[in-house]
Amino acid sequence: QVQLVESGGGLVQAGASLTLSCSASGRSASSFALGWFRRAPGKEREFVTSVSWDGGSKYYADSVKGRFAISRDTAKNMVFLQMNSLKLEDTAVYYCAAGSSPYPNLDSTYAYWGQGTQVTVSS
């Protein structure tokens, strides 16, 4: 069993940067792939980025390529999402997720989810 706790959301201006953090706990936490998803107002949850359990593979949605970066600290059981050049369209609740062998961009294949953290980008 894995528990995920997110932090780092907030209100920022367009063009600014923000980093989200997610702490994972549980005996098998370090062996799970980790991902970030988001849900914008009136929209379905969508894939943002993910990283394999060993950090060897990373995946990004087209909408965030070149602006966002995912990283993980296996020793600390943490995953981060660095967001740069934020746009109004990035406003959403961001969730971290964990799975033993998920499809990188398919939310239904992740077994564990954080509570979500709000990111609001203003003009």
PDB file of C-alpha atoms in Angstrom:
ATOM      1  CA  GLN A   1       0.000   0.000   0.000  1.00  0.00           C
ATOM      2  CA  VAL A   2       1.221   3.487  -0.888  1.00  0.00           C
ATOM      3  CA  GLN A   3       0.165   6.838   0.513  1.00  0.00           C
ATOM      4  CA  LEU A   4       0.827  10.037  -1.414  1.00  0.00           C
ATOM      5  CA  VAL A   5       0.880  13.572  -0.017  1.00  0.00           C
ATOM      6  CA  GLU A   6       1.217  16.577  -2.304  1.00  0.00           C
ATOM      7  CA  SER A   7       2.329  20.126  -1.651  1.00  0.00           C
ATOM      8  CA  GLY A   8       3.456  23.239  -3.477  1.00  0.00           C
ATOM      9  CA  GLY A   9       0.347  24.490  -5.244  1.00  0.00           C
ATOM     10  CA  GLY A  10      -0.607  28.132  -5.244  1.00  0.00           C
ATOM     11  CA  LEU A  11      -1.507  31.249  -7.186  1.00  0.00           C
ATOM     12  CA  VAL A  12       1.063  32.513  -9.691  1.00  0.00           C
ATOM     13  CA  GLN A  13       1.195  34.862 -12.642  1.00  0.00           C
ATOM     14  CA  ALA A  14       1.463  33.692 -16.222  1.00  0.00           C
ATOM     15  CA  GLY A  15       5.080  33.123 -17.165  1.00  0.00           C
ATOM     16  CA  ALA A  16       6.125  32.237 -13.624  1.00  0.00           C
ATOM     17  CA  SER A  17       7.511  28.962 -12.301  1.00  0.00           C
ATOM     18  CA  LEU A  18       6.270  26.647  -9.606  1.00  0.00           C
ATOM     19  CA  THR A  19       7.407  23.290  -8.258  1.00  0.00           C
ATOM     20  CA  LEU A  20       5.067  20.671  -6.856  1.00  0.00           C
ATOM     21  CA  SER A  21       6.197  17.919  -4.516  1.00  0.00           C
ATOM     22  CA  CYS A  22       4.738  14.551  -3.645  1.00  0.00           C
ATOM     23  CA  SER A  23       5.899  12.356  -0.797  1.00  0.00           C
ATOM     24  CA  ALA A  24       5.238   8.627  -0.974  1.00  0.00           C
ATOM     25  CA  SER A  25       5.175   6.228   1.923  1.00  0.00           C
ATOM     26  CA  GLY A  26       4.837   2.465   2.158  1.00  0.00           C
ATOM     27  CA  ARG A  27       7.210  -0.442   1.858  1.00  0.00           C
ATOM     28  CA  SER A  28       6.909  -0.689  -1.919  1.00  0.00           C
ATOM     29  CA  ALA A  29       6.843   3.027  -2.667  1.00  0.00           C
ATOM     30  CA  SER A  30      10.285   3.090  -4.276  1.00  0.00           C
ATOM     31  CA  SER A  31       9.348   0.363  -6.772  1.00  0.00           C
ATOM     32  CA  PHE A  32       6.349   2.219  -8.228  1.00  0.00           C
ATOM     33  CA  ALA A  33       6.126   4.341 -11.300  1.00  0.00           C
ATOM     34  CA  LEU A  34       4.966   7.862 -10.483  1.00  0.00           C
ATOM     35  CA  GLY A  35       2.909  10.291 -12.489  1.00  0.00           C
ATOM     36  CA  TRP A  36       1.227  13.664 -12.452  1.00  0.00           C
ATOM     37  CA  PHE A  37      -2.285  14.284 -13.733  1.00  0.00           C
ATOM     38  CA  ARG A  38      -4.454  17.375 -13.646  1.00  0.00           C
ATOM     39  CA  ARG A  39      -8.106  18.328 -13.815  1.00  0.00           C
ATOM     40  CA  ALA A  40      -9.028  21.757 -15.101  1.00  0.00           C
ATOM     41  CA  PRO A  41     -12.430  23.320 -14.377  1.00  0.00           C
ATOM     42  CA  GLY A  42     -15.086  21.685 -16.512  1.00  0.00           C
ATOM     43  CA  LYS A  43     -12.608  19.204 -17.976  1.00  0.00           C
ATOM     44  CA  GLU A  44     -11.784  15.558 -17.476  1.00  0.00           C
ATOM     45  CA  ARG A  45      -8.606  14.546 -15.729  1.00  0.00           C
ATOM     46  CA  GLU A  46      -5.667  14.478 -18.114  1.00  0.00           C
ATOM     47  CA  PHE A  47      -2.165  13.115 -18.155  1.00  0.00           C
ATOM     48  CA  VAL A  48       0.693  15.538 -17.548  1.00  0.00           C
ATOM     49  CA  THR A  49       3.873  13.521 -17.047  1.00  0.00           C
ATOM     50  CA  SER A  50       5.216  10.306 -15.527  1.00  0.00           C
ATOM     51  CA  VAL A  51       8.477   8.600 -14.637  1.00  0.00           C
ATOM     52  CA  SER A  52       9.300   4.911 -14.425  1.00  0.00           C
ATOM     53  CA  TRP A  53      10.174   3.249 -11.140  1.00  0.00           C
ATOM     54  CA  ASP A  54      13.900   3.395 -11.886  1.00  0.00           C
ATOM     55  CA  GLY A  55      13.823   6.894 -13.338  1.00  0.00           C
ATOM     56  CA  GLY A  56      14.939   5.609 -16.723  1.00  0.00           C
ATOM     57  CA  SER A  57      11.876   6.635 -18.711  1.00  0.00           C
ATOM     58  CA  LYS A  58       9.926   9.881 -18.671  1.00  0.00           C
ATOM     59  CA  TYR A  59       6.794  10.826 -20.563  1.00  0.00           C
ATOM     60  CA  TYR A  60       5.159  14.189 -21.165  1.00  0.00           C
ATOM     61  CA  ALA A  61       1.902  15.408 -22.578  1.00  0.00           C
ATOM     62  CA  ASP A  62       2.365  17.508 -25.696  1.00  0.00           C
ATOM     63  CA  SER A  63       0.888  20.517 -23.922  1.00  0.00           C
ATOM     64  CA  VAL A  64       3.707  20.650 -21.360  1.00  0.00           C
ATOM     65  CA  LYS A  65       6.743  19.437 -23.301  1.00  0.00           C
ATOM     66  CA  GLY A  66       9.605  21.866 -22.944  1.00  0.00           C
ATOM     67  CA  ARG A  67       7.980  23.633 -19.990  1.00  0.00           C
ATOM     68  CA  PHE A  68       7.493  20.992 -17.293  1.00  0.00           C
ATOM     69  CA  ALA A  69       9.970  18.490 -15.889  1.00  0.00           C
ATOM     70  CA  ILE A  70       9.399  15.477 -13.691  1.00  0.00           C
ATOM     71  CA  SER A  71      12.037  14.093 -11.355  1.00  0.00           C
ATOM     72  CA  ARG A  72      12.190  11.693  -8.453  1.00  0.00           C
ATOM     73  CA  ASP A  73      14.347  11.211  -5.415  1.00  0.00           C
ATOM     74  CA  THR A  74      14.191   7.494  -4.739  1.00  0.00           C
ATOM     75  CA  ALA A  75      16.054   7.724  -1.431  1.00  0.00           C
ATOM     76  CA  LYS A  76      13.482  10.175  -0.094  1.00  0.00           C
ATOM     77  CA  ASN A  77      10.499   8.562  -1.855  1.00  0.00           C
ATOM     78  CA  MET A  78       9.559  11.839  -3.467  1.00  0.00           C
ATOM     79  CA  VAL A  79       8.556  12.986  -6.917  1.00  0.00           C
ATOM     80  CA  PHE A  80       8.597  16.563  -8.166  1.00  0.00           C
ATOM     81  CA  LEU A  81       6.991  18.517 -10.951  1.00  0.00           C
ATOM     82  CA  GLN A  82       8.862  21.634 -12.000  1.00  0.00           C
ATOM     83  CA  MET A  83       6.607  23.904 -14.013  1.00  0.00           C
ATOM     84  CA  ASN A  84       8.022  26.781 -16.028  1.00  0.00           C
ATOM     85  CA  SER A  85       6.454  29.376 -18.303  1.00  0.00           C
ATOM     86  CA  LEU A  86       3.059  28.738 -16.782  1.00  0.00           C
ATOM     87  CA  LYS A  87       0.015  29.555 -18.874  1.00  0.00           C
ATOM     88  CA  LEU A  88      -3.583  30.290 -17.979  1.00  0.00           C
ATOM     89  CA  GLU A  89      -4.464  26.893 -19.442  1.00  0.00           C
ATOM     90  CA  ASP A  90      -2.335  25.207 -16.776  1.00  0.00           C
ATOM     91  CA  THR A  91      -4.821  26.173 -14.076  1.00  0.00           C
ATOM     92  CA  ALA A  92      -6.025  22.915 -12.552  1.00  0.00           C
ATOM     93  CA  VAL A  93      -5.937  20.628  -9.581  1.00  0.00           C
ATOM     94  CA  TYR A  94      -2.766  18.573  -9.880  1.00  0.00           C
ATOM     95  CA  TYR A  95      -2.606  15.002  -8.615  1.00  0.00           C
ATOM     96  CA  CYS A  96       0.311  12.665  -8.131  1.00  0.00           C
ATOM     97  CA  ALA A  97      -0.273   8.975  -8.684  1.00  0.00           C
ATOM     98  CA  ALA A  98       1.587   5.697  -8.225  1.00  0.00           C
ATOM     99  CA  GLY A  99       1.292   2.314  -9.894  1.00  0.00           C
ATOM    100  CA  SER A 100       3.270  -0.902 -10.023  1.00  0.00           C
ATOM    101  CA  SER A 101       3.230  -1.190 -13.819  1.00  0.00           C
ATOM    102  CA  PRO A 102       0.897   1.420 -15.303  1.00  0.00           C
ATOM    103  CA  TYR A 103       0.530   2.578 -18.828  1.00  0.00           C
ATOM    104  CA  PRO A 104       2.395   5.891 -18.521  1.00  0.00           C
ATOM    105  CA  ASN A 105      -0.460   8.139 -19.642  1.00  0.00           C
ATOM    106  CA  LEU A 106      -3.538   6.145 -18.570  1.00  0.00           C
ATOM    107  CA  ASP A 107      -4.944   7.246 -15.242  1.00  0.00           C
ATOM    108  CA  SER A 108      -7.034   4.116 -14.717  1.00  0.00           C
ATOM    109  CA  THR A 109      -3.846   2.032 -14.452  1.00  0.00           C
ATOM    110  CA  TYR A 110      -2.539   3.939 -11.413  1.00  0.00           C
ATOM    111  CA  ALA A 111      -3.642   2.398  -8.141  1.00  0.00           C
ATOM    112  CA  TYR A 112      -2.794   5.172  -5.690  1.00  0.00           C
ATOM    113  CA  TRP A 113      -3.551   8.883  -5.734  1.00  0.00           C
ATOM    114  CA  GLY A 114      -2.758  11.969  -3.740  1.00  0.00           C
ATOM    115  CA  GLN A 115      -5.340  14.454  -2.554  1.00  0.00           C
ATOM    116  CA  GLY A 116      -4.574  17.020  -5.232  1.00  0.00           C
ATOM    117  CA  THR A 117      -3.125  20.509  -5.001  1.00  0.00           C
ATOM    118  CA  GLN A 118      -4.557  23.601  -6.674  1.00  0.00           C
ATOM    119  CA  VAL A 119      -2.486  25.548  -9.177  1.00  0.00           C
ATOM    120  CA  THR A 120      -4.013  28.794 -10.380  1.00  0.00           C
ATOM    121  CA  VAL A 121      -2.336  30.877 -13.070  1.00  0.00           C
ATOM    122  CA  SER A 122      -3.488  34.466 -13.402  1.00  0.00           C
ATOM    123  CA  SER A 123      -2.869  37.167 -15.981  1.00  0.00           C
TER     124      SER A 123
END
